[in-house]
CSV table of C-alpha atoms in Angstrom, one decimal:
chain,number,residue,atom,x,y,z
A,234,MET,CA,13.1,7.4,-12.7
A,235,ARG,CA,9.9,8.7,-10.3
A,236,ASP,CA,8.6,5.0,-10.9
A,237,LEU,CA,11.1,3.5,-9.7
A,238,ARG,CA,10.9,4.9,-6.3
A,239,PRO,CA,8.8,2.3,-4.9
A,240,PHE,CA,11.4,-0.5,-4.8
A,241,PRO,CA,13.7,0.3,-2.3
A,242,ALA,CA,10.9,0.7,0.0
A,243,LEU,CA,9.5,-3.0,-1.0
A,244,ILE,CA,13.1,-4.1,-0.5
A,245,ALA,CA,13.3,-3.2,2.6
A,246,LEU,CA,9.5,-4.1,3.6
A,247,VAL,CA,10.1,-7.2,2.2
A,248,LEU,CA,13.8,-7.9,4.3
A,249,ILE,CA,11.6,-6.7,7.4
A,250,GLY,CA,8.7,-9.0,6.6
A,251,ALA,CA,11.1,-12.1,6.3
A,252,ALA,CA,13.0,-11.2,9.0
A,253,CYS,CA,9.6,-10.9,11.5
A,254,SER,CA,8.1,-14.3,9.8
A,255,SER,CA,10.9,-16.3,9.9
A,256,PRO,CA,10.7,-19.4,12.2
A,257,GLY,CA,14.0,-18.4,14.5
A,258,ALA,CA,13.2,-14.6,14.6
A,259,SER,CA,11.7,-13.1,17.9
A,260,SER,CA,12.0,-10.3,19.8
A,261,ALA,CA,10.4,-8.5,22.6
A,262,GLY,CA,6.0,-8.2,21.9
A,263,GLN,CA,6.4,-11.0,19.3
A,264,SER,CA,6.2,-14.1,21.7
A,265,GLN,CA,2.4,-14.3,20.1
A,266,ALA,CA,4.0,-15.0,16.8
A,267,PRO,CA,2.8,-18.1,15.1
A,268,GLN,CA,5.2,-20.9,15.7
A,269,GLN,CA,4.0,-24.0,14.4
A,270,SER,CA,0.2,-23.6,14.0
A,271,GLN,CA,0.3,-23.4,10.3
A,272,GLY,CA,2.0,-26.7,9.9
A,273,GLY,CA,-1.3,-28.8,9.9
A,274,SER,CA,-4.7,-28.5,8.0
A,275,ALA,CA,-6.9,-25.7,8.4
A,276,SER,CA,-9.2,-27.9,10.3
A,277,GLN,CA,-6.6,-29.0,12.8
A,278,ALA,CA,-5.6,-25.4,13.3
A,279,GLY,CA,-9.4,-24.2,13.8
A,280,SER,CA,-9.4,-25.7,17.1
A,281,ALA,CA,-7.2,-23.4,18.0
A,282,SER,CA,-8.6,-20.9,17.4
A,283,GLN,CA,-11.0,-20.7,20.3
A,284,GLY,CA,-9.7,-17.5,22.1
A,285,GLY,CA,-6.6,-17.3,20.3
A,286,SER,CA,-4.1,-14.8,20.7
A,287,ALA,CA,-3.6,-12.3,18.0
A,288,GLY,CA,-1.5,-13.0,15.2
A,289,GLN,CA,-2.0,-17.1,15.6
A,290,PRO,CA,-3.4,-18.0,12.2
A,291,ALA,CA,-6.0,-20.9,12.9
A,292,ALA,CA,-9.4,-21.0,11.9
A,293,SER,CA,-10.7,-20.3,8.0
A,294,SER,CA,-12.2,-17.2,7.8
A,295,GLY,CA,-11.3,-13.9,5.6
A,296,GLY,CA,-10.5,-14.2,1.9
A,297,GLY,CA,-10.0,-17.8,2.0
A,298,GLY,CA,-6.9,-18.5,3.8
A,299,GLY,CA,-6.6,-20.3,7.3
A,300,GLY,CA,-6.5,-17.5,9.6
A,301,ALA,CA,-8.4,-16.8,12.7
A,302,ASN,CA,-8.1,-13.2,12.4
A,303,GLY,CA,-8.6,-13.4,8.5
A,304,SER,CA,-6.6,-13.5,5.5
A,305,ILE,CA,-6.0,-12.5,1.8
A,306,HIS,CA,-6.8,-14.2,-1.4
A,307,TYR,CA,-4.2,-13.1,-4.2
A,308,GLU,CA,-3.8,-13.9,-8.1
A,309,ILE,CA,-1.0,-13.1,-9.9
A,310,SER,CA,-1.5,-13.4,-13.6
A,311,GLY,CA,0.7,-12.6,-17.2
A,312,ASP,CA,4.3,-12.9,-17.1
A,313,LEU,CA,4.3,-14.3,-13.1
A,314,ALA,CA,1.6,-16.6,-12.3
A,315,LYS,CA,0.6,-17.1,-8.9
A,316,SER,CA,-2.2,-17.7,-6.4
A,317,GLY,CA,-3.0,-18.3,-2.8
A,318,ASP,CA,-4.4,-17.4,-0.1
A,319,LEU,CA,-2.6,-15.8,3.4
A,320,PRO,CA,-3.5,-15.4,6.9
A,321,PHE,CA,-3.6,-12.1,8.2
A,322,PHE,CA,-0.8,-11.4,10.8
A,323,SER,CA,-2.7,-9.4,13.5
A,324,ASN,CA,0.1,-8.8,15.5
A,325,THR,CA,0.5,-4.9,16.4
A,326,ALA,CA,4.1,-5.0,16.4
A,327,VAL,CA,3.8,-5.9,12.9
A,328,SER,CA,0.3,-4.7,11.1
A,329,THR,CA,-0.7,-1.4,12.7
A,330,PHE,CA,-3.8,1.0,11.9
A,331,ALA,CA,-2.8,4.1,11.6
A,332,ASN,CA,-3.3,7.4,10.0
A,333,GLY,CA,-6.6,6.3,8.3
A,334,GLY,CA,-5.7,2.7,7.3
A,335,TRP,CA,-3.5,-0.3,7.9
A,336,VAL,CA,-0.2,-1.7,7.3
A,337,ALA,CA,-1.4,-5.3,6.7
A,338,TYR,CA,0.9,-8.2,6.8
A,339,PHE,CA,-0.2,-11.7,5.6
A,340,TYR,CA,1.9,-14.7,5.6
A,341,THR,CA,2.0,-18.3,6.6
A,342,GLU,CA,5.2,-20.3,8.1
A,343,SER,CA,4.5,-23.0,5.9
A,344,ASP,CA,5.9,-20.8,3.3
A,345,PRO,CA,7.4,-17.7,4.7
A,346,ASN,CA,9.1,-16.2,1.8
A,347,VAL,CA,5.7,-14.9,0.5
A,348,ILE,CA,5.0,-11.9,1.7
A,349,ILE,CA,2.2,-9.6,0.9
A,350,GLN,CA,1.9,-6.3,2.5
A,351,ILE,CA,-0.9,-3.6,2.3
A,352,ASN,CA,-0.9,-0.4,3.1
A,353,SER,CA,-4.6,0.7,3.1
A,354,ALA,CA,-4.3,4.9,4.1
A,355,PRO,CA,-6.4,6.8,2.1
A,356,GLY,CA,-4.4,8.3,-0.7
A,357,SER,CA,-1.7,5.8,-0.5
A,358,ASN,CA,-2.7,2.9,-1.0
A,359,ILE,CA,0.0,-0.1,-1.5
A,360,PHE,CA,-0.2,-3.5,-2.6
A,361,ASN,CA,3.4,-5.4,-2.0
A,362,TYR,CA,4.2,-8.8,-3.0
A,363,SER,CA,7.1,-10.9,-2.6
A,364,ASP,CA,8.2,-14.5,-2.6
A,365,GLY,CA,11.8,-14.3,-3.0
A,366,THR,CA,12.4,-14.4,-6.5
A,367,SER,CA,10.1,-11.6,-7.8
A,368,LEU,CA,8.6,-8.7,-6.6
A,369,VAL,CA,5.3,-7.1,-7.3
A,370,ILE,CA,3.7,-3.5,-6.1
A,371,GLY,CA,0.7,-2.1,-7.1
A,372,THR,CA,-0.3,1.4,-6.4
A,373,ASP,CA,-2.9,4.2,-6.8
A,374,ALA,CA,-0.9,6.1,-9.1
A,375,LEU,CA,-0.1,2.8,-11.2
A,376,GLY,CA,-4.0,2.2,-12.0
A,377,CYS,CA,-4.6,-0.3,-9.1
A,378,THR,CA,-8.4,0.0,-7.7
A,379,PHE,CA,-8.6,-0.6,-3.8
A,380,ASP,CA,-12.5,-0.8,-3.5
A,381,TYR,CA,-12.5,-1.3,0.4
A,382,SER,CA,-15.9,-1.6,2.3
A,383,ARG,CA,-13.9,-1.8,5.2
A,384,ASN,CA,-11.3,0.4,6.6
A,385,ASP,CA,-11.3,1.0,10.5
A,386,ALA,CA,-9.1,0.0,13.8
A,387,GLY,CA,-11.5,-3.5,13.5
A,388,GLY,CA,-10.1,-4.7,10.1
A,389,LEU,CA,-9.7,-4.1,6.4
A,390,LYS,CA,-12.2,-5.9,3.7
A,391,GLY,CA,-12.6,-5.4,0.2
A,392,THR,CA,-10.9,-6.1,-3.5
A,393,ILE,CA,-7.4,-4.8,-5.3
A,394,ASP,CA,-7.5,-4.9,-9.0
A,395,CYS,CA,-4.2,-3.9,-10.7
A,396,ALA,CA,-4.3,-3.9,-14.6
A,397,THR,CA,-0.8,-2.5,-14.6
A,398,VAL,CA,1.9,-3.3,-11.6
A,399,MET,CA,5.8,-2.5,-11.3
A,400,ALA,CA,7.1,-6.0,-10.9
A,401,SER,CA,10.7,-7.7,-11.4
A,402,ASN,CA,12.3,-10.8,-11.5
A,403,VAL,CA,14.8,-10.2,-8.3
A,404,THR,CA,17.4,-12.8,-9.6
A,405,SER,CA,17.4,-12.0,-13.3
A,406,GLY,CA,16.3,-8.2,-12.9
A,407,ALA,CA,13.9,-8.7,-15.8
A,408,THR,CA,11.0,-6.3,-16.2
A,409,LEU,CA,7.8,-8.5,-15.3
A,410,HIS,CA,4.0,-7.5,-16.9
A,411,VAL,CA,1.6,-8.6,-14.7
A,412,LYS,CA,-1.9,-8.1,-13.4
A,413,VAL,CA,-3.2,-8.3,-9.9
A,414,HIS,CA,-6.5,-9.5,-8.2
A,415,ALA,CA,-6.6,-9.9,-4.4
A,416,THR,CA,-9.6,-10.2,-1.9
A,417,VAL,CA,-9.0,-9.3,1.5
A,418,ASP,CA,-10.9,-9.8,4.9
A,419,ALA,CA,-8.9,-9.1,7.5
A,420,HIS,CA,-10.2,-8.4,11.6
A,421,THR,CA,-8.5,-7.6,15.2
């Protein structure tokens, strides 16, 4: 039963992330959230990166996804085969650096159901993925390796590798057996 504790937390994070990433959602302090900057290609968005505001995905950098503040490239294999690139959402109302690590969110408006959240605080590393139909949770305790060359207030850079993770299909409740590899390069 102990291994199931992260699921309620992940569900809450996914719901919060989805609410923050929905095109119509806005609140005080989130006026800089990307509105339609992801509608074009990375090269079109690149021209908007000159002095862009925090949290606005634009030019390609980082882990491979278009993002003025970097991105994450992820590969999930096994019972769930997903891969892609997501820009770092650096808006400080959403992604924050505290207690020696990040609570960092990665998503794009072109597919707002896909959200990755990383907690990089020493001793409590977590990788969370949700696409609206599946949940994937990787932690130190589950055997994931979090290898960061940078984890400070200026950004997060490194790799995440998980041979085993907690994963499920949210529709059927079926347990999924998956592996995760991710490369992150996010900066403020």
